[in-house]
């Protein structure tokens, strides 16, 4: 593990991606001025959020917390 410029801890990982997908990823990264790592991190966060949203306990905890804080009407 290593610390990046903003103080967050990071870890290098190795994954296998089809060459045809990498072609489009490279184009996207160049167009948006992002690194492959930034795109992968965003994709993983969105995947995990989607998975959590499928869990009824996630919503129960979210609504309970919002209700306790009086923010249920703002959801």
CSV table of N, CA and C in Angstrom, one decimal:
chain,number,residue,atom,x,y,z
A,1,UNK,N,0.8,-1.2,0.0
A,1,UNK,CA,0.0,0.0,0.0
A,1,UNK,C,0.9,1.2,0.0
A,2,UNK,N,0.3,2.3,-0.6
A,2,UNK,CA,1.1,3.6,-0.7
A,2,UNK,C,0.1,4.7,-0.5
A,3,UNK,N,0.6,5.8,-0.1
A,3,UNK,CA,-0.2,7.1,0.0
A,3,UNK,C,0.0,7.8,-1.3
A,4,UNK,N,-1.2,8.3,-1.8
A,4,UNK,CA,-1.1,9.2,-3.0
A,4,UNK,C,-1.0,10.6,-2.6
A,5,UNK,N,-1.1,11.5,-3.5
A,5,UNK,CA,-0.8,12.9,-3.3
A,5,UNK,C,-1.8,13.6,-2.3
A,6,UNK,N,-3.1,13.1,-2.2
A,6,UNK,CA,-4.0,13.7,-1.3
A,6,UNK,C,-4.1,13.0,0.0
A,7,UNK,N,-3.2,12.1,0.3
A,7,UNK,CA,-3.1,11.4,1.6
A,7,UNK,C,-3.9,10.1,1.7
A,8,UNK,N,-4.6,9.7,0.6
A,8,UNK,CA,-5.4,8.5,0.7
A,8,UNK,C,-4.4,7.3,0.5
A,9,UNK,N,-4.7,6.2,1.1
A,9,UNK,CA,-3.9,5.0,0.9
A,9,UNK,C,-4.4,4.3,-0.3
A,10,UNK,N,-3.5,3.9,-1.1
A,10,UNK,CA,-3.8,3.1,-2.4
A,10,UNK,C,-3.1,1.8,-2.4
A,11,UNK,N,-3.5,0.9,-3.3
A,11,UNK,CA,-2.9,-0.4,-3.4
A,11,UNK,C,-2.9,-0.7,-4.9
A,12,UNK,N,-1.8,-1.2,-5.5
A,12,UNK,CA,-1.8,-1.6,-6.9
A,12,UNK,C,-2.5,-2.9,-7.0
A,13,UNK,N,-3.3,-3.0,-8.1
A,13,UNK,CA,-3.9,-4.3,-8.4
A,13,UNK,C,-3.7,-4.6,-9.9
A,14,UNK,N,-3.8,-5.8,-10.2
A,14,UNK,CA,-3.7,-6.3,-11.6
A,14,UNK,C,-4.9,-6.9,-12.1
A,15,UNK,N,-5.5,-6.5,-13.2
A,15,UNK,CA,-6.7,-7.1,-13.8
A,15,UNK,C,-6.5,-7.4,-15.2
A,16,UNK,N,-7.3,-8.2,-15.8
A,16,UNK,CA,-7.2,-8.6,-17.2
A,16,UNK,C,-8.5,-8.0,-17.9
A,17,UNK,N,-8.2,-7.3,-18.9
A,17,UNK,CA,-9.3,-6.7,-19.7
A,17,UNK,C,-9.1,-7.0,-21.2
A,18,UNK,N,-10.1,-7.3,-21.9
A,18,UNK,CA,-10.0,-7.6,-23.3
A,18,UNK,C,-9.4,-6.4,-24.0
A,19,UNK,N,-8.6,-6.6,-25.0
A,19,UNK,CA,-7.9,-5.6,-25.8
A,19,UNK,C,-8.9,-4.7,-26.5
A,20,UNK,N,-10.0,-5.2,-26.9
A,20,UNK,CA,-11.0,-4.4,-27.6
A,20,UNK,C,-11.6,-3.4,-26.7
A,21,UNK,N,-11.8,-3.7,-25.4
A,21,UNK,CA,-12.4,-2.8,-24.4
A,21,UNK,C,-11.3,-1.8,-24.1
A,22,UNK,N,-10.0,-2.2,-24.0
A,22,UNK,CA,-9.0,-1.2,-23.7
A,22,UNK,C,-8.9,-0.1,-24.7
A,23,UNK,N,-9.1,-0.5,-26.0
A,23,UNK,CA,-9.1,0.5,-27.1
A,23,UNK,C,-10.0,1.6,-26.8
A,24,UNK,N,-11.3,1.3,-26.4
A,24,UNK,CA,-12.3,2.3,-26.1
A,24,UNK,C,-12.0,3.0,-24.8
A,25,UNK,N,-11.5,2.3,-23.8
A,25,UNK,CA,-11.1,2.9,-22.6
A,25,UNK,C,-10.0,4.0,-22.8
A,26,UNK,N,-9.0,3.6,-23.6
A,26,UNK,CA,-7.9,4.6,-23.9
A,26,UNK,C,-8.5,5.8,-24.6
A,27,UNK,N,-9.4,5.6,-25.5
A,27,UNK,CA,-10.0,6.8,-26.2
A,27,UNK,C,-10.8,7.6,-25.2
A,28,UNK,N,-11.6,7.0,-24.4
A,28,UNK,CA,-12.4,7.7,-23.4
A,28,UNK,C,-11.5,8.5,-22.4
A,29,UNK,N,-10.4,7.9,-21.9
A,29,UNK,CA,-9.5,8.5,-21.0
A,29,UNK,C,-8.9,9.7,-21.6
A,30,UNK,N,-8.5,9.6,-22.9
A,30,UNK,CA,-7.8,10.7,-23.5
A,30,UNK,C,-8.8,11.9,-23.7
A,31,UNK,N,-10.0,11.6,-24.1
A,31,UNK,CA,-11.0,12.6,-24.4
A,31,UNK,C,-11.4,13.3,-23.1
A,32,UNK,N,-11.5,12.6,-22.0
A,32,UNK,CA,-11.9,13.1,-20.7
A,32,UNK,C,-10.7,13.6,-19.8
A,33,UNK,N,-9.5,13.3,-20.3
A,33,UNK,CA,-8.3,13.6,-19.5
A,33,UNK,C,-8.3,13.0,-18.2
A,34,UNK,N,-8.6,11.7,-18.2
A,34,UNK,CA,-8.6,10.8,-17.0
A,34,UNK,C,-7.6,9.7,-17.2
A,35,UNK,N,-7.2,9.1,-16.1
A,35,UNK,CA,-6.3,7.9,-16.1
A,35,UNK,C,-7.2,6.7,-16.1
A,36,UNK,N,-6.7,5.5,-16.5
A,36,UNK,CA,-7.4,4.3,-16.4
A,36,UNK,C,-7.8,4.0,-15.0
A,37,UNK,N,-6.9,4.3,-14.1
A,37,UNK,CA,-7.2,4.1,-12.6
A,37,UNK,C,-8.4,4.9,-12.2
A,38,UNK,N,-8.4,6.2,-12.6
A,38,UNK,CA,-9.6,7.0,-12.2
A,38,UNK,C,-10.9,6.5,-12.7
A,39,UNK,N,-10.9,6.0,-14.0
A,39,UNK,CA,-12.1,5.4,-14.5
A,39,UNK,C,-12.5,4.1,-13.8
A,40,UNK,N,-11.5,3.3,-13.5
A,40,UNK,CA,-11.8,2.0,-12.8
A,40,UNK,C,-12.3,2.3,-11.4
A,41,UNK,N,-11.8,3.3,-10.7
A,41,UNK,CA,-12.2,3.6,-9.4
A,41,UNK,C,-13.7,4.0,-9.4
A,42,UNK,N,-14.0,4.9,-10.4
A,42,UNK,CA,-15.4,5.4,-10.5
A,42,UNK,C,-16.3,4.2,-10.8
A,43,UNK,N,-15.9,3.4,-11.7
A,43,UNK,CA,-16.8,2.2,-12.1
A,43,UNK,C,-17.0,1.3,-11.0
A,44,UNK,N,-16.0,1.0,-10.2
A,44,UNK,CA,-16.1,0.1,-9.0
A,44,UNK,C,-17.0,0.8,-8.0
A,45,UNK,N,-16.8,2.1,-7.7
A,45,UNK,CA,-17.7,2.7,-6.8
A,45,UNK,C,-19.2,2.6,-7.2
A,46,UNK,N,-19.4,2.9,-8.5
A,46,UNK,CA,-20.8,2.8,-9.0
A,46,UNK,C,-21.4,1.4,-8.9
A,47,UNK,N,-20.5,0.4,-9.2
A,47,UNK,CA,-20.9,-1.0,-9.1
A,47,UNK,C,-21.3,-1.4,-7.6
A,48,UNK,N,-20.4,-1.0,-6.7
A,48,UNK,CA,-20.7,-1.3,-5.3
A,48,UNK,C,-22.0,-0.6,-4.8
A,49,UNK,N,-22.2,0.7,-5.2
A,49,UNK,CA,-23.4,1.4,-4.9
A,49,UNK,C,-24.6,0.7,-5.4
A,50,UNK,N,-24.5,0.3,-6.6
A,50,UNK,CA,-25.7,-0.4,-7.2
A,50,UNK,C,-26.0,-1.7,-6.5
A,51,UNK,N,-24.9,-2.4,-6.1
A,51,UNK,CA,-25.1,-3.7,-5.3
A,51,UNK,C,-25.8,-3.4,-4.0
A,52,UNK,N,-25.3,-2.3,-3.3
A,52,UNK,CA,-25.8,-2.0,-2.0
A,52,UNK,C,-27.3,-1.6,-2.1
A,53,UNK,N,-27.6,-0.9,-3.2
A,53,UNK,CA,-29.0,-0.4,-3.4
A,53,UNK,C,-30.0,-1.5,-3.6
A,54,UNK,N,-29.5,-2.7,-4.0
A,54,UNK,CA,-30.4,-3.8,-4.1
A,54,UNK,C,-30.7,-4.5,-2.8
A,55,UNK,N,-30.0,-4.1,-1.8
A,55,UNK,CA,-30.1,-4.7,-0.4
A,55,UNK,C,-31.2,-3.9,0.4
A,56,UNK,N,-32.3,-4.5,0.7
A,56,UNK,CA,-33.3,-3.8,1.5
A,56,UNK,C,-32.8,-3.2,2.8
A,57,UNK,N,-31.8,-3.9,3.4
A,57,UNK,CA,-31.3,-3.3,4.7
A,57,UNK,C,-30.6,-2.0,4.4
A,58,UNK,N,-30.0,-1.8,3.3
A,58,UNK,CA,-29.4,-0.5,3.0
A,58,UNK,C,-30.4,0.6,3.1
A,59,UNK,N,-31.6,0.4,2.4
A,59,UNK,CA,-32.6,1.4,2.4
A,59,UNK,C,-33.2,1.6,3.8
A,60,UNK,N,-33.4,0.5,4.5
A,60,UNK,CA,-33.9,0.6,5.9
A,60,UNK,C,-33.0,1.5,6.8
A,61,UNK,N,-31.7,1.2,6.7
A,61,UNK,CA,-30.7,2.0,7.5
A,61,UNK,C,-30.7,3.4,7.0
A,62,UNK,N,-30.7,3.7,5.7
A,62,UNK,CA,-30.7,5.0,5.2
A,62,UNK,C,-31.9,5.8,5.7
A,63,UNK,N,-33.1,5.2,5.6
A,63,UNK,CA,-34.3,5.9,6.0
A,63,UNK,C,-34.3,6.1,7.5
A,64,UNK,N,-33.9,5.1,8.2
A,64,UNK,CA,-33.9,5.2,9.7
A,64,UNK,C,-32.9,6.4,10.1
A,65,UNK,N,-31.8,6.5,9.5
A,65,UNK,CA,-30.8,7.5,9.9
A,65,UNK,C,-31.4,8.9,9.5
A,66,UNK,N,-32.0,9.0,8.3
A,66,UNK,CA,-32.6,10.3,7.9
A,66,UNK,C,-33.7,10.7,8.8
A,67,UNK,N,-34.5,9.7,9.2
A,67,UNK,CA,-35.6,10.0,10.1
A,67,UNK,C,-35.1,10.5,11.4
A,68,UNK,N,-34.1,9.9,12.0
A,68,UNK,CA,-33.5,10.3,13.2
A,68,UNK,C,-33.0,11.7,13.2
A,69,UNK,N,-32.4,12.1,12.0
A,69,UNK,CA,-31.8,13.4,11.9
A,69,UNK,C,-32.9,14.4,11.4
A,70,UNK,N,-34.1,14.0,11.2
A,70,UNK,CA,-35.2,14.9,10.8
A,70,UNK,C,-35.0,15.3,9.3
A,71,UNK,N,-34.4,14.5,8.5
A,71,UNK,CA,-34.1,14.8,7.1
A,71,UNK,C,-34.9,13.9,6.2
A,72,UNK,N,-35.9,13.1,6.7
A,72,UNK,CA,-36.6,12.2,5.9
A,72,UNK,C,-37.4,12.9,4.8
A,73,UNK,N,-37.9,14.1,5.1
A,73,UNK,CA,-38.6,14.9,4.1
A,73,UNK,C,-37.7,15.4,3.0
A,74,UNK,N,-36.4,15.4,3.1
A,74,UNK,CA,-35.5,15.9,2.1
A,74,UNK,C,-35.0,14.8,1.2
A,75,UNK,N,-35.3,13.6,1.4
A,75,UNK,CA,-34.9,12.5,0.5
A,75,UNK,C,-35.6,12.5,-0.7
